[in-house]
């Protein structure tokens, strides 16, 4: 059983067998940082998994905020995914480009809004194409559906709550940004932002949870948390650059049966972009800090 995988992650083989099944919905959640020189919407139009709809993480979001892709109000989310033909009772599979990159954020959003049967596809569309699986370029015209939300407010942490967590140490903080950004040795990709991390945070770079676009097995995930100094018997808040890759840690936590976790939606864009927040540089302290 040592190579047991997450119950929330499905293989491309399984997805291909389900294509066209009733109440089975595929969602392309590809999103990229400017430095990656890739465009999720353009790639989707150029070829996607048959029947997949495109979930634009910057559109299905709060537009009144200066922060990127913040969690939308439940009624806004319901209206948008309803237009994509997705109901809360469907089996929903989310994928991205390289695999285990931006799909977990949309997996987390669907679950936070009340959908129960949501999965992430291993390997991404890159892996799907490499294996020569079917693609289509037609843009689907799904019949509108009704998505009944059952929003879980606990899943999302606000700035004020995060400030309290940092000052009291009430929750462990797992940071998904790269190690250089965490220590402050590397500049943030967004201009005008301080480098470093929140006091007490642990570094868990998002890329370390997968290999070749596939999510690591449960034993490896568990070891990763232990090595980072995260106690899985205690509450955790996840964070990253802008709230997207933090969900990779969230996916790992839920995969290991850890339910007492929440995601800091504003993440470093909010925390590091302010002048009134404590920022620490250097590696995370080890042991009890």
PDB file of C-alpha atoms in Angstrom:
ATOM      1  CA  UNK A   1       0.000   0.000   0.000  1.00  0.00           C
ATOM      2  CA  UNK A   2       3.045   2.293   0.100  1.00  0.00           C
ATOM      3  CA  UNK A   3       2.250   3.814  -3.292  1.00  0.00           C
ATOM      4  CA  UNK A   4      -1.397   4.579  -2.467  1.00  0.00           C
ATOM      5  CA  UNK A   5      -2.576   7.679  -4.309  1.00  0.00           C
ATOM      6  CA  UNK A   6      -4.949  10.495  -3.390  1.00  0.00           C
ATOM      7  CA  UNK A   7      -8.650   9.670  -3.671  1.00  0.00           C
ATOM      8  CA  UNK A   8      -9.095  13.132  -5.235  1.00  0.00           C
ATOM      9  CA  UNK A   9      -6.714  12.517  -8.160  1.00  0.00           C
ATOM     10  CA  UNK A  10      -7.738  10.488 -11.226  1.00  0.00           C
ATOM     11  CA  UNK A  11      -5.722   9.109 -14.135  1.00  0.00           C
ATOM     12  CA  UNK A  12      -6.006  10.149 -17.782  1.00  0.00           C
ATOM     13  CA  UNK A  13      -6.991   6.524 -18.528  1.00  0.00           C
ATOM     14  CA  UNK A  14      -9.981   6.791 -16.209  1.00  0.00           C
ATOM     15  CA  UNK A  15     -10.988  10.171 -17.652  1.00  0.00           C
ATOM     16  CA  UNK A  16     -10.800   8.890 -21.231  1.00  0.00           C
ATOM     17  CA  UNK A  17     -13.108   5.984 -20.337  1.00  0.00           C
ATOM     18  CA  UNK A  18     -15.688   8.408 -18.842  1.00  0.00           C
ATOM     19  CA  UNK A  19     -15.834  10.759 -21.848  1.00  0.00           C
ATOM     20  CA  UNK A  20     -19.436  11.403 -22.875  1.00  0.00           C
ATOM     21  CA  UNK A  21     -20.929   9.783 -19.773  1.00  0.00           C
ATOM     22  CA  UNK A  22     -23.984  11.559 -18.328  1.00  0.00           C
ATOM     23  CA  UNK A  23     -23.332  13.958 -15.444  1.00  0.00           C
ATOM     24  CA  UNK A  24     -19.592  13.790 -16.124  1.00  0.00           C
ATOM     25  CA  UNK A  25     -18.020  17.221 -16.597  1.00  0.00           C
ATOM     26  CA  UNK A  26     -14.462  18.105 -17.572  1.00  0.00           C
ATOM     27  CA  UNK A  27     -13.021  21.497 -16.745  1.00  0.00           C
ATOM     28  CA  UNK A  28      -9.866  23.040 -18.229  1.00  0.00           C
ATOM     29  CA  UNK A  29      -8.461  25.310 -15.486  1.00  0.00           C
ATOM     30  CA  UNK A  30      -5.175  26.180 -17.192  1.00  0.00           C
ATOM     31  CA  UNK A  31      -3.708  29.486 -16.040  1.00  0.00           C
ATOM     32  CA  UNK A  32      -0.148  30.747 -16.299  1.00  0.00           C
ATOM     33  CA  UNK A  33       2.199  33.351 -14.896  1.00  0.00           C
ATOM     34  CA  UNK A  34       3.497  35.845 -17.493  1.00  0.00           C
ATOM     35  CA  UNK A  35       6.999  34.329 -17.285  1.00  0.00           C
ATOM     36  CA  UNK A  36       5.658  30.976 -18.510  1.00  0.00           C
ATOM     37  CA  UNK A  37       4.737  32.423 -21.919  1.00  0.00           C
ATOM     38  CA  UNK A  38       1.661  30.233 -22.219  1.00  0.00           C
ATOM     39  CA  UNK A  39      -1.965  31.244 -22.654  1.00  0.00           C
ATOM     40  CA  UNK A  40      -4.572  28.916 -21.160  1.00  0.00           C
ATOM     41  CA  UNK A  41      -7.517  30.162 -23.245  1.00  0.00           C
ATOM     42  CA  UNK A  42      -5.547  30.061 -26.511  1.00  0.00           C
ATOM     43  CA  UNK A  43      -4.266  26.546 -25.811  1.00  0.00           C
ATOM     44  CA  UNK A  44      -7.794  25.428 -24.915  1.00  0.00           C
ATOM     45  CA  UNK A  45      -9.096  26.750 -28.249  1.00  0.00           C
ATOM     46  CA  UNK A  46      -6.254  24.964 -30.047  1.00  0.00           C
ATOM     47  CA  UNK A  47      -7.177  21.561 -28.638  1.00  0.00           C
ATOM     48  CA  UNK A  48      -8.753  20.290 -25.417  1.00  0.00           C
ATOM     49  CA  UNK A  49     -10.136  17.096 -23.936  1.00  0.00           C
ATOM     50  CA  UNK A  50     -13.417  16.315 -25.736  1.00  0.00           C
ATOM     51  CA  UNK A  51     -16.316  17.987 -23.938  1.00  0.00           C
ATOM     52  CA  UNK A  52     -14.113  20.099 -21.657  1.00  0.00           C
ATOM     53  CA  UNK A  53     -15.235  23.628 -20.797  1.00  0.00           C
ATOM     54  CA  UNK A  54     -12.777  26.437 -20.018  1.00  0.00           C
ATOM     55  CA  UNK A  55     -12.793  27.869 -16.479  1.00  0.00           C
ATOM     56  CA  UNK A  56     -11.158  31.305 -16.583  1.00  0.00           C
ATOM     57  CA  UNK A  57      -9.744  31.889 -13.098  1.00  0.00           C
ATOM     58  CA  UNK A  58      -9.511  35.646 -13.658  1.00  0.00           C
ATOM     59  CA  UNK A  59     -13.125  35.918 -14.875  1.00  0.00           C
ATOM     60  CA  UNK A  60     -14.888  33.687 -12.326  1.00  0.00           C
ATOM     61  CA  UNK A  61     -13.580  35.897  -9.527  1.00  0.00           C
ATOM     62  CA  UNK A  62     -14.175  39.159  -7.659  1.00  0.00           C
ATOM     63  CA  UNK A  63     -13.756  42.063 -10.066  1.00  0.00           C
ATOM     64  CA  UNK A  64     -13.974  44.879  -7.519  1.00  0.00           C
ATOM     65  CA  UNK A  65     -10.764  43.760  -5.776  1.00  0.00           C
ATOM     66  CA  UNK A  66      -7.285  45.005  -6.669  1.00  0.00           C
ATOM     67  CA  UNK A  67      -6.092  41.461  -5.834  1.00  0.00           C
ATOM     68  CA  UNK A  68      -6.134  38.839  -8.604  1.00  0.00           C
ATOM     69  CA  UNK A  69      -8.684  35.997  -8.903  1.00  0.00           C
ATOM     70  CA  UNK A  70     -10.195  36.287  -5.413  1.00  0.00           C
ATOM     71  CA  UNK A  71     -12.991  33.835  -4.495  1.00  0.00           C
ATOM     72  CA  UNK A  72     -16.269  35.121  -6.000  1.00  0.00           C
ATOM     73  CA  UNK A  73     -19.560  35.365  -4.132  1.00  0.00           C
ATOM     74  CA  UNK A  74     -21.408  32.015  -4.206  1.00  0.00           C
ATOM     75  CA  UNK A  75     -24.219  33.372  -6.417  1.00  0.00           C
ATOM     76  CA  UNK A  76     -21.679  34.688  -8.954  1.00  0.00           C
ATOM     77  CA  UNK A  77     -19.863  31.335  -8.975  1.00  0.00           C
ATOM     78  CA  UNK A  78     -23.179  29.459  -9.387  1.00  0.00           C
ATOM     79  CA  UNK A  79     -24.241  31.636 -12.325  1.00  0.00           C
ATOM     80  CA  UNK A  80     -20.885  31.292 -14.102  1.00  0.00           C
ATOM     81  CA  UNK A  81     -20.489  27.528 -13.727  1.00  0.00           C
ATOM     82  CA  UNK A  82     -24.184  27.057 -14.514  1.00  0.00           C
ATOM     83  CA  UNK A  83     -23.459  28.690 -17.895  1.00  0.00           C
ATOM     84  CA  UNK A  84     -20.676  26.115 -18.337  1.00  0.00           C
ATOM     85  CA  UNK A  85     -23.277  23.376 -17.893  1.00  0.00           C
ATOM     86  CA  UNK A  86     -22.040  22.235 -14.502  1.00  0.00           C
ATOM     87  CA  UNK A  87     -24.313  21.204 -11.659  1.00  0.00           C
ATOM     88  CA  UNK A  88     -23.258  20.642  -8.045  1.00  0.00           C
ATOM     89  CA  UNK A  89     -24.265  16.972  -8.303  1.00  0.00           C
ATOM     90  CA  UNK A  90     -22.112  16.217 -11.378  1.00  0.00           C
ATOM     91  CA  UNK A  91     -18.825  14.335 -11.282  1.00  0.00           C
ATOM     92  CA  UNK A  92     -16.349  17.108 -12.063  1.00  0.00           C
ATOM     93  CA  UNK A  93     -12.773  16.523 -13.233  1.00  0.00           C
ATOM     94  CA  UNK A  94     -10.428  19.511 -13.400  1.00  0.00           C
ATOM     95  CA  UNK A  95      -7.178  19.593 -15.358  1.00  0.00           C
ATOM     96  CA  UNK A  96      -4.487  22.149 -16.205  1.00  0.00           C
ATOM     97  CA  UNK A  97      -1.465  22.364 -18.555  1.00  0.00           C
ATOM     98  CA  UNK A  98       1.497  20.654 -16.873  1.00  0.00           C
ATOM     99  CA  UNK A  99      -0.547  18.735 -14.261  1.00  0.00           C
ATOM    100  CA  UNK A 100      -0.948  19.590 -10.527  1.00  0.00           C
ATOM    101  CA  UNK A 101      -0.426  23.306 -11.079  1.00  0.00           C
ATOM    102  CA  UNK A 102      -3.599  25.413 -11.298  1.00  0.00           C
ATOM    103  CA  UNK A 103      -6.259  22.666 -11.367  1.00  0.00           C
ATOM    104  CA  UNK A 104      -6.175  22.140  -7.566  1.00  0.00           C
ATOM    105  CA  UNK A 105      -7.358  25.753  -7.052  1.00  0.00           C
ATOM    106  CA  UNK A 106     -10.498  25.094  -9.117  1.00  0.00           C
ATOM    107  CA  UNK A 107     -10.956  21.680  -7.441  1.00  0.00           C
ATOM    108  CA  UNK A 108     -10.851  23.543  -4.108  1.00  0.00           C
ATOM    109  CA  UNK A 109     -13.262  26.262  -5.348  1.00  0.00           C
ATOM    110  CA  UNK A 110     -15.853  23.715  -6.480  1.00  0.00           C
ATOM    111  CA  UNK A 111     -15.635  21.905  -3.144  1.00  0.00           C
ATOM    112  CA  UNK A 112     -15.761  25.167  -1.184  1.00  0.00           C
ATOM    113  CA  UNK A 113     -18.937  26.063  -3.101  1.00  0.00           C
ATOM    114  CA  UNK A 114     -20.581  22.723  -2.240  1.00  0.00           C
ATOM    115  CA  UNK A 115     -19.807  20.222  -5.022  1.00  0.00           C
ATOM    116  CA  UNK A 116     -18.959  16.804  -3.605  1.00  0.00           C
ATOM    117  CA  UNK A 117     -17.558  14.738  -6.492  1.00  0.00           C
ATOM    118  CA  UNK A 118     -14.596  16.792  -7.680  1.00  0.00           C
ATOM    119  CA  UNK A 119     -11.269  15.406  -8.895  1.00  0.00           C
ATOM    120  CA  UNK A 120      -7.980  16.569 -10.387  1.00  0.00           C
ATOM    121  CA  UNK A 121      -6.589  14.771 -13.434  1.00  0.00           C
ATOM    122  CA  UNK A 122      -2.983  13.594 -13.158  1.00  0.00           C
ATOM    123  CA  UNK A 123      -0.555  14.632 -15.891  1.00  0.00           C
ATOM    124  CA  UNK A 124      -2.479  17.629 -17.230  1.00  0.00           C
ATOM    125  CA  UNK A 125      -3.229  18.308 -20.893  1.00  0.00           C
ATOM    126  CA  UNK A 126       0.523  18.156 -21.594  1.00  0.00           C
ATOM    127  CA  UNK A 127       0.560  14.515 -20.514  1.00  0.00           C
ATOM    128  CA  UNK A 128      -2.720  13.828 -22.349  1.00  0.00           C
ATOM    129  CA  UNK A 129      -1.268  15.165 -25.616  1.00  0.00           C
ATOM    130  CA  UNK A 130       2.030  13.325 -25.134  1.00  0.00           C
ATOM    131  CA  UNK A 131       0.095  10.056 -24.827  1.00  0.00           C
ATOM    132  CA  UNK A 132      -1.783  10.785 -28.065  1.00  0.00           C
ATOM    133  CA  UNK A 133      -5.226  10.830 -26.459  1.00  0.00           C
ATOM    134  CA  UNK A 134      -8.212  12.393 -28.276  1.00  0.00           C
ATOM    135  CA  UNK A 135      -8.517  16.174 -28.579  1.00  0.00           C
ATOM    136  CA  UNK A 136     -11.173  18.435 -30.015  1.00  0.00           C
ATOM    137  CA  UNK A 137     -11.099  22.053 -31.129  1.00  0.00           C
ATOM    138  CA  UNK A 138     -14.871  22.593 -31.212  1.00  0.00           C
ATOM    139  CA  UNK A 139     -16.030  24.900 -28.449  1.00  0.00           C
ATOM    140  CA  UNK A 140     -18.784  23.082 -26.551  1.00  0.00           C
ATOM    141  CA  UNK A 141     -22.179  24.715 -26.159  1.00  0.00           C
ATOM    142  CA  UNK A 142     -23.328  23.113 -22.922  1.00  0.00           C
ATOM    143  CA  UNK A 143     -26.960  23.208 -21.893  1.00  0.00           C
ATOM    144  CA  UNK A 144     -27.221  25.590 -18.911  1.00  0.00           C
ATOM    145  CA  UNK A 145     -27.309  23.829 -15.555  1.00  0.00           C
ATOM    146  CA  UNK A 146     -28.209  24.823 -12.023  1.00  0.00           C
ATOM    147  CA  UNK A 147     -25.431  24.791  -9.459  1.00  0.00           C
ATOM    148  CA  UNK A 148     -26.821  24.890  -5.913  1.00  0.00           C
ATOM    149  CA  UNK A 149     -24.125  26.345  -3.668  1.00  0.00           C
ATOM    150  CA  UNK A 150     -23.431  25.301  -0.105  1.00  0.00           C
ATOM    151  CA  UNK A 151     -20.558  27.665   0.633  1.00  0.00           C
ATOM    152  CA  UNK A 152     -18.041  26.703   3.329  1.00  0.00           C
ATOM    153  CA  UNK A 153     -16.761  30.029   4.723  1.00  0.00           C
ATOM    154  CA  UNK A 154     -14.178  28.236   6.857  1.00  0.00           C
ATOM    155  CA  UNK A 155     -12.285  27.141   3.726  1.00  0.00           C
ATOM    156  CA  UNK A 156     -11.283  30.742   2.969  1.00  0.00           C
ATOM    157  CA  UNK A 157      -9.122  32.911   5.233  1.00  0.00           C
ATOM    158  CA  UNK A 158      -9.288  36.710   5.008  1.00  0.00           C
ATOM    159  CA  UNK A 159      -6.494  39.217   5.614  1.00  0.00           C
ATOM    160  CA  UNK A 160      -7.771  40.108   9.104  1.00  0.00           C
ATOM    161  CA  UNK A 161      -7.967  36.429  10.050  1.00  0.00           C
ATOM    162  CA  UNK A 162      -4.460  35.878   8.657  1.00  0.00           C
ATOM    163  CA  UNK A 163      -3.128  38.776  10.696  1.00  0.00           C
ATOM    164  CA  UNK A 164      -4.571  37.110  13.802  1.00  0.00           C
ATOM    165  CA  UNK A 165      -3.095  33.712  12.884  1.00  0.00           C
ATOM    166  CA  UNK A 166       0.375  35.238  12.420  1.00  0.00           C
ATOM    167  CA  UNK A 167       0.264  37.158  15.688  1.00  0.00           C
ATOM    168  CA  UNK A 168      -1.100  34.295  17.819  1.00  0.00           C
ATOM    169  CA  UNK A 169       0.367  31.251  16.036  1.00  0.00           C
ATOM    170  CA  UNK A 170      -3.102  29.655  16.210  1.00  0.00           C
ATOM    171  CA  UNK A 171      -2.604  27.786  12.914  1.00  0.00           C
ATOM    172  CA  UNK A 172       0.455  26.452  11.134  1.00  0.00           C
ATOM    173  CA  UNK A 173       1.241  28.316   7.901  1.00  0.00           C
ATOM    174  CA  UNK A 174       2.333  26.358   4.808  1.00  0.00           C
ATOM    175  CA  UNK A 175       3.726  28.555   2.006  1.00  0.00           C
ATOM    176  CA  UNK A 176       3.714  27.142  -1.557  1.00  0.00           C
ATOM    177  CA  UNK A 177       6.004  29.740  -3.160  1.00  0.00           C
ATOM    178  CA  UNK A 178       9.473  28.736  -4.330  1.00  0.00           C
ATOM    179  CA  UNK A 179      12.227  28.531  -1.713  1.00  0.00           C
ATOM    180  CA  UNK A 180      14.040  31.647  -2.992  1.00  0.00           C
ATOM    181  CA  UNK A 181      10.938  33.788  -2.686  1.00  0.00           C
ATOM    182  CA  UNK A 182      10.270  32.353   0.779  1.00  0.00           C
ATOM    183  CA  UNK A 183      13.746  33.206   2.084  1.00  0.00           C
ATOM    184  CA  UNK A 184      13.722  36.602   0.366  1.00  0.00           C
ATOM    185  CA  UNK A 185      16.759  35.824  -1.805  1.00  0.00           C
ATOM    186  CA  UNK A 186      14.624  35.986  -4.938  1.00  0.00           C
ATOM    187  CA  UNK A 187      12.465  38.943  -5.968  1.00  0.00           C
ATOM    188  CA  UNK A 188       8.711  38.500  -6.214  1.00  0.00           C
ATOM    189  CA  UNK A 189       7.354  38.310  -9.789  1.00  0.00           C
ATOM    190  CA  UNK A 190       4.926  41.122  -9.009  1.00  0.00           C
ATOM    191  CA  UNK A 191       6.527  44.565  -8.907  1.00  0.00           C
ATOM    192  CA  UNK A 192       6.736  46.532  -5.676  1.00  0.00           C
ATOM    193  CA  UNK A 193       6.342  43.547  -3.416  1.00  0.00           C
ATOM    194  CA  UNK A 194       8.571  42.702  -0.483  1.00  0.00           C
ATOM    195  CA  UNK A 195      10.285  39.311  -0.459  1.00  0.00           C
ATOM    196  CA  UNK A 196      10.332  36.906   2.481  1.00  0.00           C
ATOM    197  CA  UNK A 197       7.615  35.119   4.438  1.00  0.00           C
ATOM    198  CA  UNK A 198       5.152  35.470   7.300  1.00  0.00           C
ATOM    199  CA  UNK A 199       6.608  34.887  10.770  1.00  0.00           C
ATOM    200  CA  UNK A 200       6.240  31.195  11.651  1.00  0.00           C
ATOM    201  CA  UNK A 201       5.512  30.044   8.073  1.00  0.00           C
ATOM    202  CA  UNK A 202       6.947  26.807   6.677  1.00  0.00           C
ATOM    203  CA  UNK A 203       8.256  26.492   3.132  1.00  0.00           C
ATOM    204  CA  UNK A 204       6.484  23.855   1.011  1.00  0.00           C
ATOM    205  CA  UNK A 205       7.131  24.764  -2.650  1.00  0.00           C
ATOM    206  CA  UNK A 206       4.189  23.739  -4.840  1.00  0.00           C
ATOM    207  CA  UNK A 207       6.387  21.918  -7.363  1.00  0.00           C
ATOM    208  CA  UNK A 208       7.574  19.425  -4.761  1.00  0.00           C
ATOM    209  CA  UNK A 209       4.157  17.733  -4.496  1.00  0.00           C
ATOM    210  CA  UNK A 210       4.272  16.219  -7.974  1.00  0.00           C
ATOM    211  CA  UNK A 211       6.678  14.549 -10.347  1.00  0.00           C
ATOM    212  CA  UNK A 212       6.279  14.679 -14.125  1.00  0.00           C
ATOM    213  CA  UNK A 213       2.884  16.340 -13.645  1.00  0.00           C
ATOM    214  CA  UNK A 214       1.615  13.518 -11.412  1.00  0.00           C
ATOM    215  CA  UNK A 215       0.693  13.877  -7.758  1.00  0.00           C
ATOM    216  CA  UNK A 216       2.983  12.008  -5.379  1.00  0.00           C
ATOM    217  CA  UNK A 217       1.680   9.041  -3.368  1.00  0.00           C
ATOM    218  CA  UNK A 218       0.312   9.490   0.135  1.00  0.00           C
ATOM    219  CA  UNK A 219       3.421   8.217   1.921  1.00  0.00           C
ATOM    220  CA  UNK A 220       5.596  10.763   0.064  1.00  0.00           C
ATOM    221  CA  UNK A 221       3.137  13.571   0.851  1.00  0.00           C
ATOM    222  CA  UNK A 222       3.140  12.639   4.533  1.00  0.00           C
ATOM    223  CA  UNK A 223       6.949  12.641   4.654  1.00  0.00           C
ATOM    224  CA  UNK A 224       6.983  16.021   2.946  1.00  0.00           C
ATOM    225  CA  UNK A 225       4.808  17.577   5.680  1.00  0.00           C
ATOM    226  CA  UNK A 226       6.905  16.007   8.427  1.00  0.00           C
ATOM    227  CA  UNK A 227      10.163  17.267   6.862  1.00  0.00           C
ATOM    228  CA  UNK A 228       8.688  20.772   6.603  1.00  0.00           C
ATOM    229  CA  UNK A 229       7.759  20.812  10.277  1.00  0.00           C
ATOM    230  CA  UNK A 230       3.980  20.701   9.746  1.00  0.00           C
ATOM    231  CA  UNK A 231       2.093  18.653  12.354  1.00  0.00           C
ATOM    232  CA  UNK A 232      -0.844  16.960  10.596  1.00  0.00           C
ATOM    233  CA  UNK A 233      -2.771  16.700  13.866  1.00  0.00           C
ATOM    234  CA  UNK A 234      -3.064  20.508  14.042  1.00  0.00           C
ATOM    235  CA  UNK A 235      -4.803  23.178  11.925  1.00  0.00           C
ATOM    236  CA  UNK A 236      -3.068  24.529   8.813  1.00  0.00           C
ATOM    237  CA  UNK A 237      -3.555  27.606   6.635  1.00  0.00           C
ATOM    238  CA  UNK A 238      -2.108  27.463   3.121  1.00  0.00           C
ATOM    239  CA  UNK A 239      -0.697  30.436   1.223  1.00  0.00           C
ATOM    240  CA  UNK A 240       1.283  31.173  -1.975  1.00  0.00           C
ATOM    241  CA  UNK A 241       1.777  34.085  -4.374  1.00  0.00           C
ATOM    242  CA  UNK A 242      -1.851  34.812  -5.257  1.00  0.00           C
ATOM    243  CA  UNK A 243      -3.951  31.962  -3.847  1.00  0.00           C
ATOM    244  CA  UNK A 244      -3.654  29.480  -6.718  1.00  0.00           C
ATOM    245  CA  UNK A 245      -0.813  27.071  -5.923  1.00  0.00           C
ATOM    246  CA  UNK A 246      -1.653  27.157  -2.184  1.00  0.00           C
ATOM    247  CA  UNK A 247      -4.457  24.779  -3.208  1.00  0.00           C
ATOM    248  CA  UNK A 248      -1.850  22.137  -4.116  1.00  0.00           C
ATOM    249  CA  UNK A 249      -0.959  21.970  -0.403  1.00  0.00           C
ATOM    250  CA  UNK A 250      -4.698  21.969   0.393  1.00  0.00           C
ATOM    251  CA  UNK A 251      -5.180  19.004  -1.975  1.00  0.00           C
ATOM    252  CA  UNK A 252      -2.305  17.177  -0.255  1.00  0.00           C
ATOM    253  CA  UNK A 253      -3.791  17.858   3.188  1.00  0.00           C
ATOM    254  CA  UNK A 254      -7.256  16.572   2.241  1.00  0.00           C
ATOM    255  CA  UNK A 255      -5.654  13.573   0.518  1.00  0.00           C
ATOM    256  CA  UNK A 256      -4.078  12.665   3.864  1.00  0.00           C
ATOM    257  CA  UNK A 257      -7.415  13.048   5.680  1.00  0.00           C
ATOM    258  CA  UNK A 258      -6.537  16.461   7.161  1.00  0.00           C
ATOM    259  CA  UNK A 259      -9.787  18.485   7.241  1.00  0.00           C
ATOM    260  CA  UNK A 260      -8.872  21.349   9.569  1.00  0.00           C
ATOM    261  CA  UNK A 261      -7.308  23.568   6.921  1.00  0.00           C
ATOM    262  CA  UNK A 262      -8.103  26.820   5.168  1.00  0.00           C
ATOM    263  CA  UNK A 263      -6.604  28.827   2.283  1.00  0.00           C
ATOM    264  CA  UNK A 264      -5.454  32.437   2.623  1.00  0.00           C
ATOM    265  CA  UNK A 265      -7.008  33.869  -0.535  1.00  0.00           C
ATOM    266  CA  UNK A 266      -5.038  37.132  -0.726  1.00  0.00           C
ATOM    267  CA  UNK A 267      -1.786  35.248  -0.110  1.00  0.00           C
ATOM    268  CA  UNK A 268       1.551  37.015  -0.664  1.00  0.00           C
ATOM    269  CA  UNK A 269       0.144  39.505  -3.191  1.00  0.00           C
ATOM    270  CA  UNK A 270      -1.867  40.947  -0.316  1.00  0.00           C
ATOM    271  CA  UNK A 271       0.536  40.323   2.591  1.00  0.00           C
ATOM    272  CA  UNK A 272       3.763  41.299   0.816  1.00  0.00           C
ATOM    273  CA  UNK A 273       2.099  44.202  -0.985  1.00  0.00           C
ATOM    274  CA  UNK A 274       1.254  46.026   2.252  1.00  0.00           C
ATOM    275  CA  UNK A 275       3.518  48.134   4.432  1.00  0.00           C
ATOM    276  CA  UNK A 276       1.956  47.163   7.757  1.00  0.00           C
ATOM    277  CA  UNK A 277       2.563  43.394   7.788  1.00  0.00           C
ATOM    278  CA  UNK A 278       5.482  41.588   9.445  1.00  0.00           C
ATOM    279  CA  UNK A 279       7.843  39.924   6.955  1.00  0.00           C
ATOM    280  CA  UNK A 280      10.763  37.653   7.840  1.00  0.00           C
ATOM    281  CA  UNK A 281      13.681  36.712   5.573  1.00  0.00           C
ATOM    282  CA  UNK A 282      16.004  33.729   5.702  1.00  0.00           C
ATOM    283  CA  UNK A 283      15.047  30.047   6.032  1.00  0.00           C
ATOM    284  CA  UNK A 284      12.155  28.907   8.220  1.00  0.00           C
ATOM    285  CA  UNK A 285      13.095  28.201  11.808  1.00  0.00           C
ATOM    286  CA  UNK A 286      13.204  24.509  12.620  1.00  0.00           C
ATOM    287  CA  UNK A 287      11.556  22.854  15.592  1.00  0.00           C
ATOM    288  CA  UNK A 288       9.425  25.025  17.844  1.00  0.00           C
ATOM    289  CA  UNK A 289       9.823  28.634  16.783  1.00  0.00           C
TER     290      UNK A 289
END
